[in-house]
Short mmCIF file of C-alpha atoms and ligand atoms in Angstrom, two decimals:
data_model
loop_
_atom_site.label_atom_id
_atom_site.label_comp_id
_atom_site.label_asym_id
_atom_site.label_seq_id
_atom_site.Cartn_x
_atom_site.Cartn_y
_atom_site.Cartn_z
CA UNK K 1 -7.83 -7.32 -75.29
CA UNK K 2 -5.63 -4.28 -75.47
CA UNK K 3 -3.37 -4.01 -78.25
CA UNK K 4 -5.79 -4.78 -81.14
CA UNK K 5 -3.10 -2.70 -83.46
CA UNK K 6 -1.86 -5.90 -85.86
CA UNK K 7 -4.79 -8.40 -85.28
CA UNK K 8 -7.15 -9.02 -88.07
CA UNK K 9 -10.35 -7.69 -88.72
CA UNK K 10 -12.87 -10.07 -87.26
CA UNK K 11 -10.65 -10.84 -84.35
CA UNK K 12 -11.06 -7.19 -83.91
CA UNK K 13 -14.75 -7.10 -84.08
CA UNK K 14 -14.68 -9.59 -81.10
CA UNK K 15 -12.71 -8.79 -79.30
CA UNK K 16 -11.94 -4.91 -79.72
CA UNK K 17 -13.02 -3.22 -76.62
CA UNK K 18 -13.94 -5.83 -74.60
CA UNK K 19 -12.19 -6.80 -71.15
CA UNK K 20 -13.80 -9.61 -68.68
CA UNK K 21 -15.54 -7.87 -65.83
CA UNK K 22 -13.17 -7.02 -63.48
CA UNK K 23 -15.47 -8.13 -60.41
CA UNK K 24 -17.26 -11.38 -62.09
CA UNK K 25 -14.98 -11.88 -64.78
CA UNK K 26 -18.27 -12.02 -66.95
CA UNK K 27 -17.22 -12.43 -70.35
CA UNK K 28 -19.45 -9.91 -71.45
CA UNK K 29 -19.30 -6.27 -71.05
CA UNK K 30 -22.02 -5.43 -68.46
CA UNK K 31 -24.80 -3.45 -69.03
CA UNK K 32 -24.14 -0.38 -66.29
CA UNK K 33 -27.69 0.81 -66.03
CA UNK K 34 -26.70 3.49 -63.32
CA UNK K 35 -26.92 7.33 -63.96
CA UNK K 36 -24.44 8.26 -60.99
CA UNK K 37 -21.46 6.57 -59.21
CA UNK K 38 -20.70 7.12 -55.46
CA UNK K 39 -17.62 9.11 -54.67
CA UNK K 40 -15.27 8.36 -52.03
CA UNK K 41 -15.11 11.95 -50.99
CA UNK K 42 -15.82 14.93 -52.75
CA UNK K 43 -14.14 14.53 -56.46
CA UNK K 44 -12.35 11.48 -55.48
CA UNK K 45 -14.54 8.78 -57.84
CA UNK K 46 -13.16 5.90 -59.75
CA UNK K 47 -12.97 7.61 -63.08
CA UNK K 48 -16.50 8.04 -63.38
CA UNK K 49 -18.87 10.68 -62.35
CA UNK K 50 -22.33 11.05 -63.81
CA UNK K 51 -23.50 9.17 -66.89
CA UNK K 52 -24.06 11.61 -69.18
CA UNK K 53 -20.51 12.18 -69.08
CA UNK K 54 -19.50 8.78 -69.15
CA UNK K 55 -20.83 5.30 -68.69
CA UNK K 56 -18.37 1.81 -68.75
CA UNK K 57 -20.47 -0.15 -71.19
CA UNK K 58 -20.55 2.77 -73.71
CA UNK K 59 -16.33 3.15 -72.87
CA UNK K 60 -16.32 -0.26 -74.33
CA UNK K 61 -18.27 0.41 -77.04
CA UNK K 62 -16.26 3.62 -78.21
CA UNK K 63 -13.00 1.47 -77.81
CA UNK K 64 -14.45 -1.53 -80.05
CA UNK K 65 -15.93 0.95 -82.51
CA UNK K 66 -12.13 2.92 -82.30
CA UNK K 67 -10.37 -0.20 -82.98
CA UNK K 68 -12.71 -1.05 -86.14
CA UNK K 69 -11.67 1.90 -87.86
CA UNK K 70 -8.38 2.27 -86.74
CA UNK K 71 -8.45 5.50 -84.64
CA UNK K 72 -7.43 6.32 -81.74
CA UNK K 73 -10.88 8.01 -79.91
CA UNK K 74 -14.62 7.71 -80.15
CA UNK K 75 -17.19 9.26 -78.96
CA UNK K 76 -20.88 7.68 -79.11
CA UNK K 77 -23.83 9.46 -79.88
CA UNK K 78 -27.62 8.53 -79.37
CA UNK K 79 -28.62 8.36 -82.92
CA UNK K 80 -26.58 9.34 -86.16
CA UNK K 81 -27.78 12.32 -86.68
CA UNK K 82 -27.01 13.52 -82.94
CA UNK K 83 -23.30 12.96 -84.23
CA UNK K 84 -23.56 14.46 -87.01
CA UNK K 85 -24.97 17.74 -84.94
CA UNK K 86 -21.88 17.13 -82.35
CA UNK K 87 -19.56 18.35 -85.75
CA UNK K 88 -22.00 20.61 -86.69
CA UNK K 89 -21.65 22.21 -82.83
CA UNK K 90 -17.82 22.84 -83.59
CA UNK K 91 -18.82 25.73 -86.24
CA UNK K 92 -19.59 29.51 -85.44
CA UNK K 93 -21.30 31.68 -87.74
CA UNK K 94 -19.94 32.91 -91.03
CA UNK K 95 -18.54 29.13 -91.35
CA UNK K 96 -18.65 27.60 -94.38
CA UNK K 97 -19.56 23.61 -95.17
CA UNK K 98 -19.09 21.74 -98.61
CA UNK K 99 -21.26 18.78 -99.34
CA UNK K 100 -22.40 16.32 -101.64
CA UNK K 101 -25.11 16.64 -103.51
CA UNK K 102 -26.60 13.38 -102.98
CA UNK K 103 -27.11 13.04 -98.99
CA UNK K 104 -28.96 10.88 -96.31
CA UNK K 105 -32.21 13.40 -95.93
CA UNK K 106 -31.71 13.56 -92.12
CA UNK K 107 -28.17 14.89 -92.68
CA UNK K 108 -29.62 17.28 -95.27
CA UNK K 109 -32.47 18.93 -93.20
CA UNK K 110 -30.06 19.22 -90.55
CA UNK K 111 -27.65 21.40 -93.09
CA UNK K 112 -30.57 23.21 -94.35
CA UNK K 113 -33.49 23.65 -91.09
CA UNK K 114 -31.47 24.09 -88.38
CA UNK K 115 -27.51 25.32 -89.13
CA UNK K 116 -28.72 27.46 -91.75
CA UNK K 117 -30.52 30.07 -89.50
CA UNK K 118 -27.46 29.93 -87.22
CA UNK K 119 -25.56 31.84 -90.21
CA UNK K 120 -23.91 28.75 -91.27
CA UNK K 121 -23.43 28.53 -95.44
CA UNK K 122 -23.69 24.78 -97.09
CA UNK K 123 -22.52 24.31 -100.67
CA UNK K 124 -24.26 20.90 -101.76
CA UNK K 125 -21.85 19.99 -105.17
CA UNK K 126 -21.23 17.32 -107.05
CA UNK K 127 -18.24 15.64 -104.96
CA UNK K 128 -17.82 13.09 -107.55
CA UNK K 129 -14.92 14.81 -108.43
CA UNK K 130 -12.60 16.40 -105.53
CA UNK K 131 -11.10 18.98 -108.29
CA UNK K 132 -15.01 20.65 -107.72
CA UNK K 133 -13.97 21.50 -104.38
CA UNK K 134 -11.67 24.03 -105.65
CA UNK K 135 -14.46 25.89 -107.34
CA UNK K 136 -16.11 26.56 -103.65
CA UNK K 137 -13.43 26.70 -100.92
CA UNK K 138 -12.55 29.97 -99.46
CA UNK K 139 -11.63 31.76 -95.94
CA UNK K 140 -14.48 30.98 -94.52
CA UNK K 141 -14.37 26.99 -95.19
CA UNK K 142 -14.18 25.09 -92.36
CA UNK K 143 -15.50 21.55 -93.12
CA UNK K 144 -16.23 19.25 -96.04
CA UNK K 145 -18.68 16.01 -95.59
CA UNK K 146 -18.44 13.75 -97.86
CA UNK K 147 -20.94 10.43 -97.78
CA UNK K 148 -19.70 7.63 -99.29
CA UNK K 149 -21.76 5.27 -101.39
CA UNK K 150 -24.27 7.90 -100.97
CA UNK K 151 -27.60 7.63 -100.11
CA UNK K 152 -29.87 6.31 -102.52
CA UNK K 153 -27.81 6.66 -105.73
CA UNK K 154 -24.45 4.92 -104.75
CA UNK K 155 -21.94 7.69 -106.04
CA UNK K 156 -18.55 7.04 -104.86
CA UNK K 157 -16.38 9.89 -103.53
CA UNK K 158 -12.61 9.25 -103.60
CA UNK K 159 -11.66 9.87 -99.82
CA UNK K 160 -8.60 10.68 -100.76
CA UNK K 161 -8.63 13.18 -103.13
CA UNK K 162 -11.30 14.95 -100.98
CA UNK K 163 -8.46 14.63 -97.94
CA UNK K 164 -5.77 15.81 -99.50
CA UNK K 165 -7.08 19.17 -100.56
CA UNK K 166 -9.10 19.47 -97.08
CA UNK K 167 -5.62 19.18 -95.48
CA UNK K 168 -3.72 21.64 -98.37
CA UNK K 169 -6.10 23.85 -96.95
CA UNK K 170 -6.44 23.42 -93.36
CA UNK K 171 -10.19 22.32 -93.98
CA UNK K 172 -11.86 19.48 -91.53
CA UNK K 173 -12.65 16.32 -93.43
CA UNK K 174 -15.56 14.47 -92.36
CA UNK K 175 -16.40 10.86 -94.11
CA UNK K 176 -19.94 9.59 -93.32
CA UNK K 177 -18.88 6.10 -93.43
CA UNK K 178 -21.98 4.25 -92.85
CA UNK K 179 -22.93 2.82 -95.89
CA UNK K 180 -19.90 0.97 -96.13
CA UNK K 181 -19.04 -0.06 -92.72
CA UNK K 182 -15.79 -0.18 -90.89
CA UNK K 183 -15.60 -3.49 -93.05
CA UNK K 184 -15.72 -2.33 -96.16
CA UNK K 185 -13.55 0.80 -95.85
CA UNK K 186 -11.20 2.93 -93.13
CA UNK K 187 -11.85 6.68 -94.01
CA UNK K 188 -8.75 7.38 -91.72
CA UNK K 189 -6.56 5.31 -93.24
CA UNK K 190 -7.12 7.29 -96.60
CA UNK K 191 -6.93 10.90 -94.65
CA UNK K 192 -10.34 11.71 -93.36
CA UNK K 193 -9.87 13.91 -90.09
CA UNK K 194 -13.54 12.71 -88.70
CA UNK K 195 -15.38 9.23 -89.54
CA UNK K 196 -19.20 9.34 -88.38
CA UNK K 197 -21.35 6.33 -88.41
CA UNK K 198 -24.87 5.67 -88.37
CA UNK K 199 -24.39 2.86 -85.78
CA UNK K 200 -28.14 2.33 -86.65
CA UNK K 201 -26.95 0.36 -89.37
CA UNK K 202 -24.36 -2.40 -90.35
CA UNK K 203 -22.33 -1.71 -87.00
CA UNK K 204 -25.88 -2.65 -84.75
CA UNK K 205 -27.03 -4.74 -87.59
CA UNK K 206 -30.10 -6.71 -86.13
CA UNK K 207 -32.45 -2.79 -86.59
CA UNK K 208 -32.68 -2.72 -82.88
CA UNK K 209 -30.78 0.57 -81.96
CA UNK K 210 -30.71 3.96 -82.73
CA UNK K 211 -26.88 5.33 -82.35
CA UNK K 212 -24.47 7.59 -83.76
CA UNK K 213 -20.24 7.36 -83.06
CA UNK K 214 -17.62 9.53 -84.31
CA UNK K 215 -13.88 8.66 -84.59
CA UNK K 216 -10.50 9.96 -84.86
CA UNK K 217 -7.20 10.37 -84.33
CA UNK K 218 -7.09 13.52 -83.38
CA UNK K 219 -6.91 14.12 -79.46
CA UNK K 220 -7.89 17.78 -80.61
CA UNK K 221 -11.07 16.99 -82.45
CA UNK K 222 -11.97 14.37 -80.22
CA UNK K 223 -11.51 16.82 -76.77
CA UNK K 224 -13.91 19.26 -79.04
CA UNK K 225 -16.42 16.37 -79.59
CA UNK K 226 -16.79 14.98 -75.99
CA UNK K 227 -17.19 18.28 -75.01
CA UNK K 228 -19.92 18.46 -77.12
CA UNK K 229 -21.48 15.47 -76.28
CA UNK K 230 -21.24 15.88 -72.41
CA UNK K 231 -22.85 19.19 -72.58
CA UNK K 232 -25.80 19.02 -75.28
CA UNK K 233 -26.24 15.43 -74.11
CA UNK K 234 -27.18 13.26 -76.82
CA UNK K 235 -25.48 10.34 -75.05
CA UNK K 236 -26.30 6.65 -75.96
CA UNK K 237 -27.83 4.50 -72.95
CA UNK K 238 -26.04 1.46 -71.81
CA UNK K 239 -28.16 -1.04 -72.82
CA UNK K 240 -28.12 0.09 -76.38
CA UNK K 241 -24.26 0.37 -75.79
CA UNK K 242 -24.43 -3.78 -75.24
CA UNK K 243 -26.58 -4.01 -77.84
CA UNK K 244 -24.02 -2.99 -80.53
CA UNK K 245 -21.47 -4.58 -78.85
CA UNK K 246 -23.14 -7.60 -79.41
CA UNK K 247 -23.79 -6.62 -82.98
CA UNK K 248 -20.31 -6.11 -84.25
CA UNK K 249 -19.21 -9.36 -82.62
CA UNK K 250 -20.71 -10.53 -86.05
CA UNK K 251 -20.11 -7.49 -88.25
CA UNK K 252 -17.10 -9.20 -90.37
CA UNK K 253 -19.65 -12.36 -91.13
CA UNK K 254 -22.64 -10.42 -91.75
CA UNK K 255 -21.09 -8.09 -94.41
CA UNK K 256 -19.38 -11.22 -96.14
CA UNK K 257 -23.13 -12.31 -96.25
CA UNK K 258 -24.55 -8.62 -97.27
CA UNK K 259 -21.49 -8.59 -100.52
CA UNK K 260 -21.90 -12.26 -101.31
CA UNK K 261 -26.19 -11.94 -101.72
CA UNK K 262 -25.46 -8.06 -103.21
CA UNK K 263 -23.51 -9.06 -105.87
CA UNK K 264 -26.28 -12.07 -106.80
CA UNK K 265 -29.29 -9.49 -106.68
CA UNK K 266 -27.29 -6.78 -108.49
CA UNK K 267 -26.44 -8.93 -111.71
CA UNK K 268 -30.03 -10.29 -111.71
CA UNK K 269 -31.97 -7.00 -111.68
CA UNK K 270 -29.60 -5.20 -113.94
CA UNK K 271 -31.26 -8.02 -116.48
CA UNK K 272 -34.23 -7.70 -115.33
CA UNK K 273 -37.22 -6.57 -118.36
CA UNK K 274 -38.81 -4.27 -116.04
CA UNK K 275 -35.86 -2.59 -114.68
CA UNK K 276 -34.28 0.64 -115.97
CA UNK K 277 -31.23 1.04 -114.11
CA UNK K 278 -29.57 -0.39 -111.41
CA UNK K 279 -27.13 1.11 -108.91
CA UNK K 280 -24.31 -0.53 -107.43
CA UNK K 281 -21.12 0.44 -107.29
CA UNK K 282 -19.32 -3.16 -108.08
CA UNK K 283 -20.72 -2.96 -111.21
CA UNK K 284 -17.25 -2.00 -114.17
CA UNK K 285 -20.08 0.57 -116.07
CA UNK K 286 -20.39 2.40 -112.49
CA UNK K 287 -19.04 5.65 -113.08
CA UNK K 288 -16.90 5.66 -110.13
CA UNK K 289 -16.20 1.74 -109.96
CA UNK K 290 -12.39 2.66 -110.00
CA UNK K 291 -12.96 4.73 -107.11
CA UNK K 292 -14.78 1.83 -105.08
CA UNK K 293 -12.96 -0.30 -106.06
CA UNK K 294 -9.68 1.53 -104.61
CA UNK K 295 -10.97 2.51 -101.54
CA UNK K 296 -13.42 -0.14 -100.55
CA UNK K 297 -13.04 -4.01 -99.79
CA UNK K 298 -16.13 -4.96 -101.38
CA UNK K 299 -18.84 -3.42 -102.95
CA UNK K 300 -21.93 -3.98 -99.91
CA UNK K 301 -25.26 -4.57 -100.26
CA UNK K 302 -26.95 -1.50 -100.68
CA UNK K 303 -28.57 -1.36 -104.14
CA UNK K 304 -30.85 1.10 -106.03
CA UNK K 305 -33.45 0.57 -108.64
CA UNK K 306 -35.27 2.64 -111.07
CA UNK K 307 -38.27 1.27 -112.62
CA UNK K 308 -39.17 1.62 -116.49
CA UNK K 309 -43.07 2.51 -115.39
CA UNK K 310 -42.68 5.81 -114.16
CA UNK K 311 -45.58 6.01 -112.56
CA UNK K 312 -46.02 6.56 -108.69
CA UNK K 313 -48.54 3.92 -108.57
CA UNK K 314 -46.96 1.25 -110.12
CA UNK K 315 -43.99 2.14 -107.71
CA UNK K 316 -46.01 1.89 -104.30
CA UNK K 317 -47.58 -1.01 -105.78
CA UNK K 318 -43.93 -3.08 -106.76
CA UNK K 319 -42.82 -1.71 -103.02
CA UNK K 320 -46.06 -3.33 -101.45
CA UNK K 321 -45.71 -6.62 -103.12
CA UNK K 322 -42.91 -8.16 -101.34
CA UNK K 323 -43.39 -10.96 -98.90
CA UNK K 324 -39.76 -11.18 -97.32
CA UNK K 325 -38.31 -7.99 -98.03
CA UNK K 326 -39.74 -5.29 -95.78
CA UNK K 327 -41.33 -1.69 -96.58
CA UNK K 328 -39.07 0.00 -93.96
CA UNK K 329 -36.93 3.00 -93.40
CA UNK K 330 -33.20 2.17 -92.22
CA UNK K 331 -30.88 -0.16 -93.30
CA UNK K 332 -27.99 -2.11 -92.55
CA UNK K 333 -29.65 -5.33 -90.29
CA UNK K 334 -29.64 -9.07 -91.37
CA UNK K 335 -33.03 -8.21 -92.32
CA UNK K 336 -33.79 -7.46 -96.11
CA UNK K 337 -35.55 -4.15 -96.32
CA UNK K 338 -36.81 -2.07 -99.46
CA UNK K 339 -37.60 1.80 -99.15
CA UNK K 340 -38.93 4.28 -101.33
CA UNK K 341 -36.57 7.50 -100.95
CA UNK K 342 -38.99 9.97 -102.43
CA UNK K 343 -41.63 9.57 -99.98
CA UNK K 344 -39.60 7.88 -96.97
CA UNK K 345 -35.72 8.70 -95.95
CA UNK K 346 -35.82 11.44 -98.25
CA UNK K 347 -38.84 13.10 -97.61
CA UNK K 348 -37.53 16.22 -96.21
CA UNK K 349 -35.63 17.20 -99.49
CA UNK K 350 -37.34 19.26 -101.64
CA UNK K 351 -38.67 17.28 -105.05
CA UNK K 352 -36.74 19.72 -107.43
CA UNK K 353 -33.74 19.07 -105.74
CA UNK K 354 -34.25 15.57 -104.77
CA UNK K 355 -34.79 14.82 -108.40
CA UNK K 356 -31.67 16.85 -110.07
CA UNK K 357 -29.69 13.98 -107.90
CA UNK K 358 -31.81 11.21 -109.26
CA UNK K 359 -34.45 10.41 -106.59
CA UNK K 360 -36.99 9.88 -108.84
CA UNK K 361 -40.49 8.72 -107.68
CA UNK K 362 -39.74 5.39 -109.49
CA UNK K 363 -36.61 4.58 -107.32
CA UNK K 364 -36.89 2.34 -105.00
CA UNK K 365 -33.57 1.37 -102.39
CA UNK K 366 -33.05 -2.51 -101.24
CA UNK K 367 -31.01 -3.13 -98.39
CA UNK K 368 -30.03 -6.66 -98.77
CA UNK K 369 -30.03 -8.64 -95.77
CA UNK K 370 -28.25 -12.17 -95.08
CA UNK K 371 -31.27 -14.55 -96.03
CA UNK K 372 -30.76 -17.31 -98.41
CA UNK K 373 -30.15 -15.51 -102.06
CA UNK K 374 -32.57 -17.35 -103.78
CA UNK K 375 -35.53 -16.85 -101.35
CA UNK K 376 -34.74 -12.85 -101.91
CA UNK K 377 -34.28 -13.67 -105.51
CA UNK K 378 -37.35 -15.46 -105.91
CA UNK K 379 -39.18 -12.99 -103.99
CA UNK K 380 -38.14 -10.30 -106.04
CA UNK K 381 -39.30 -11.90 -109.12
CA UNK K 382 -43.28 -12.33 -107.83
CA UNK K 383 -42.79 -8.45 -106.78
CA UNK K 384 -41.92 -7.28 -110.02
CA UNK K 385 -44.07 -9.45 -111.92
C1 PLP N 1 -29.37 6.64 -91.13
C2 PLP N 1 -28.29 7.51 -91.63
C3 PLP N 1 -27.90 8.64 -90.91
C4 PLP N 1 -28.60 9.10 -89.65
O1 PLP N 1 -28.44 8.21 -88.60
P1 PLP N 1 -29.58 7.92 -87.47
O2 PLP N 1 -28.93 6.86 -86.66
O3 PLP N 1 -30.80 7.49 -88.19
O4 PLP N 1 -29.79 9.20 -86.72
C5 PLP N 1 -26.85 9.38 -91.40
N1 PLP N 1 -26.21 9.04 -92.55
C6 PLP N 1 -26.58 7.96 -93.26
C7 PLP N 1 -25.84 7.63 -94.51
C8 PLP N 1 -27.63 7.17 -92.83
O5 PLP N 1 -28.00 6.10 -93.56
#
């Protein structure tokens, strides 16, 4: 299918990308396991040349993953953070980047370890509200990344807003959509220049590939980005290509699943005697609910807890305790996982900093799978007891 323009979302997810094999008429994309293709005669090839450069299962992939967030390029990546280095890559020195304050601690070290010594400046602020943005733009801004629920504490940052002043000014706008999904929310559609995706997450969905994509509409930006990509190499392999083609086939159902059981486990821990706070952005108390509930579909099922026992101990001991949920980094697979930021995914942010944005040592993060509710209910109840 072709023209996936005015077709529904989970016809989209199916069928986005994907054309039967041209040879076998295999329904399935197949896997191209091949690093070269054989020329006809010197430069006369069939659209394909080496593999770093471009592979046909991965040219279905970037079309499906295109089509899911309404753009009109994509370019895959070999983990997340790889991407997120690709629009890194399009800076010089001097540059300057504004960011949230709360980010995934792989995107942070990035920022901090390894574009910092390159003479690139990072303002991390509280994005929360675009107006801040004023208070740090300048010549030398050049991009503004904005994660959105953010990783662990589930702020919402209105697209939008952020959008319209990155364009008033000329300013790159990067949404790091993964925590949503395509599903939940189209960064493009509300202005963002760049969406990047850990395609780790909801897009593979069954936590058995590591992947990054970018999209756009821009033919500029994404001419910039292949280039990128074709010559630091950080190119996904074809067979994790299939993988996530597979995987989205099933991305509409699977977040219906991930919203329905997310709402359930929300309201019950918010009640819960043993639980400070919760956060989740469906809730009408969230400080940015209006903002969600705006720009997203639903509200996911990515939820944060903090513990009334403060203690590290007690923490470890609650994360240990669960018999379905498992102690695992990641996210985003049918699998229900739990995580403890401070010592896991957010590790490589220093504590001082880590706490001012509310990673506590008694947070923990529960990515809600698509089990049966009450078995994850019921589980969490013997954990916290
Ligand atoms: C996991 C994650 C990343 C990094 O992606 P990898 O695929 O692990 O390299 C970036 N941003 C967010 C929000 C993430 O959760």
């Amino acid at each position: 299918m072709s023209n996936y323009k005015n077709i529904k979302f989970g016809t989209k997810a199916i069928h986005a990308g994907v054309q039967p094999d041209p040879t076998t008429g295999a329904i399935m994309t197949p896997i191209y396991q091949t690093s070269t293709y054989v020329q006809e005669a010197p430069g006369v090839n069939k659209g394909f040349g080496y593999a770093r450069g471009k592979n046909p299962t991965r040219e279905a992939l970037q079309d499906a993953l295109a089509a899911l967030e309404n753009g009109k390029h994509c370019v895959a990546f070999s983990s997340g953070v790889a991407a997120t280095d690709a629009v890194l890559k399009l800076l010089s020195p001097g540059d300057e980047v504004i960011t949230g304050d709360d980010l995934y601690g792989g995107t942070y070290r990035l920022f901090t370890k390894i574009y910092e010594k390159f003479g690139i400046k990072f303002h991390f602020i509280d994005l929360t509200d675009a107006s801040n943005l004023h208070n740090y733009i300048n010549e030398n801004t050049r991009l503004i990344w904005a994660e959105t629920p953010t990783n662990p504490t589930m702020q919402i940052i209105d697209i939008s807003a952020c959008a319209k002043i990155a364009k008033e000014k000329g300013i790159v706008m990067v949404a790091d959509n993964t925590f949503a999904s395509p599903y939940l929310q189209n960064p493009l559609d509300l202005g963002a220049d760049i969406v990047m995706h850990s395609v780790t997450k909801y897009l593979g969905g069954h936590s058995d590939v590591v992947m990054g994509a970018l999209i756009t509409n821009s033919a500029e930006l994404h001419e910039k980005l292949y280039f990128v990509l074709n010559s630091s190499g950080a190119n996904p392999g074809p067979m994790d290509s299939f993988l996530v083609l597979r995987g989205i086939k099933t991305l509409h159902l699977r977040m219906e699943r991930h919203c329905y059981n997310g709402r359930i486990i929300a309201e019950f821990l918010k009640n819960h005697p043993k639980i400070e706070k919760v956060y989740w952005p469906g809730f009408p108390e969230h400080p940015n609910h209006e903002i969600a509930k705006k720009q997203m579909r639903d509200f996911g099922g990515m939820i944060s807890i903090v513990l009334k026992d403060k203690s590290i101990e007690n923490t470890f001991k609650v994360a240990s305790s669960f018999e379905i949920f498992s102690l695992a980094e990641s996210l985003g697979g049918v699998e229900s996982l739990i995580n403890h930021p401070a010592t896991m995914t957010h590790a490589s942010i220093p504590k001082e900093e880590r706490e001012k944005a509310g990673v506590v040592d008694n947070l923990l993060r529960l990515s809600v799978g698509v089990e049966d509710v009450e078995d994850l209910i019921a589980d969490l109840e013997q954990a916290l007891a």
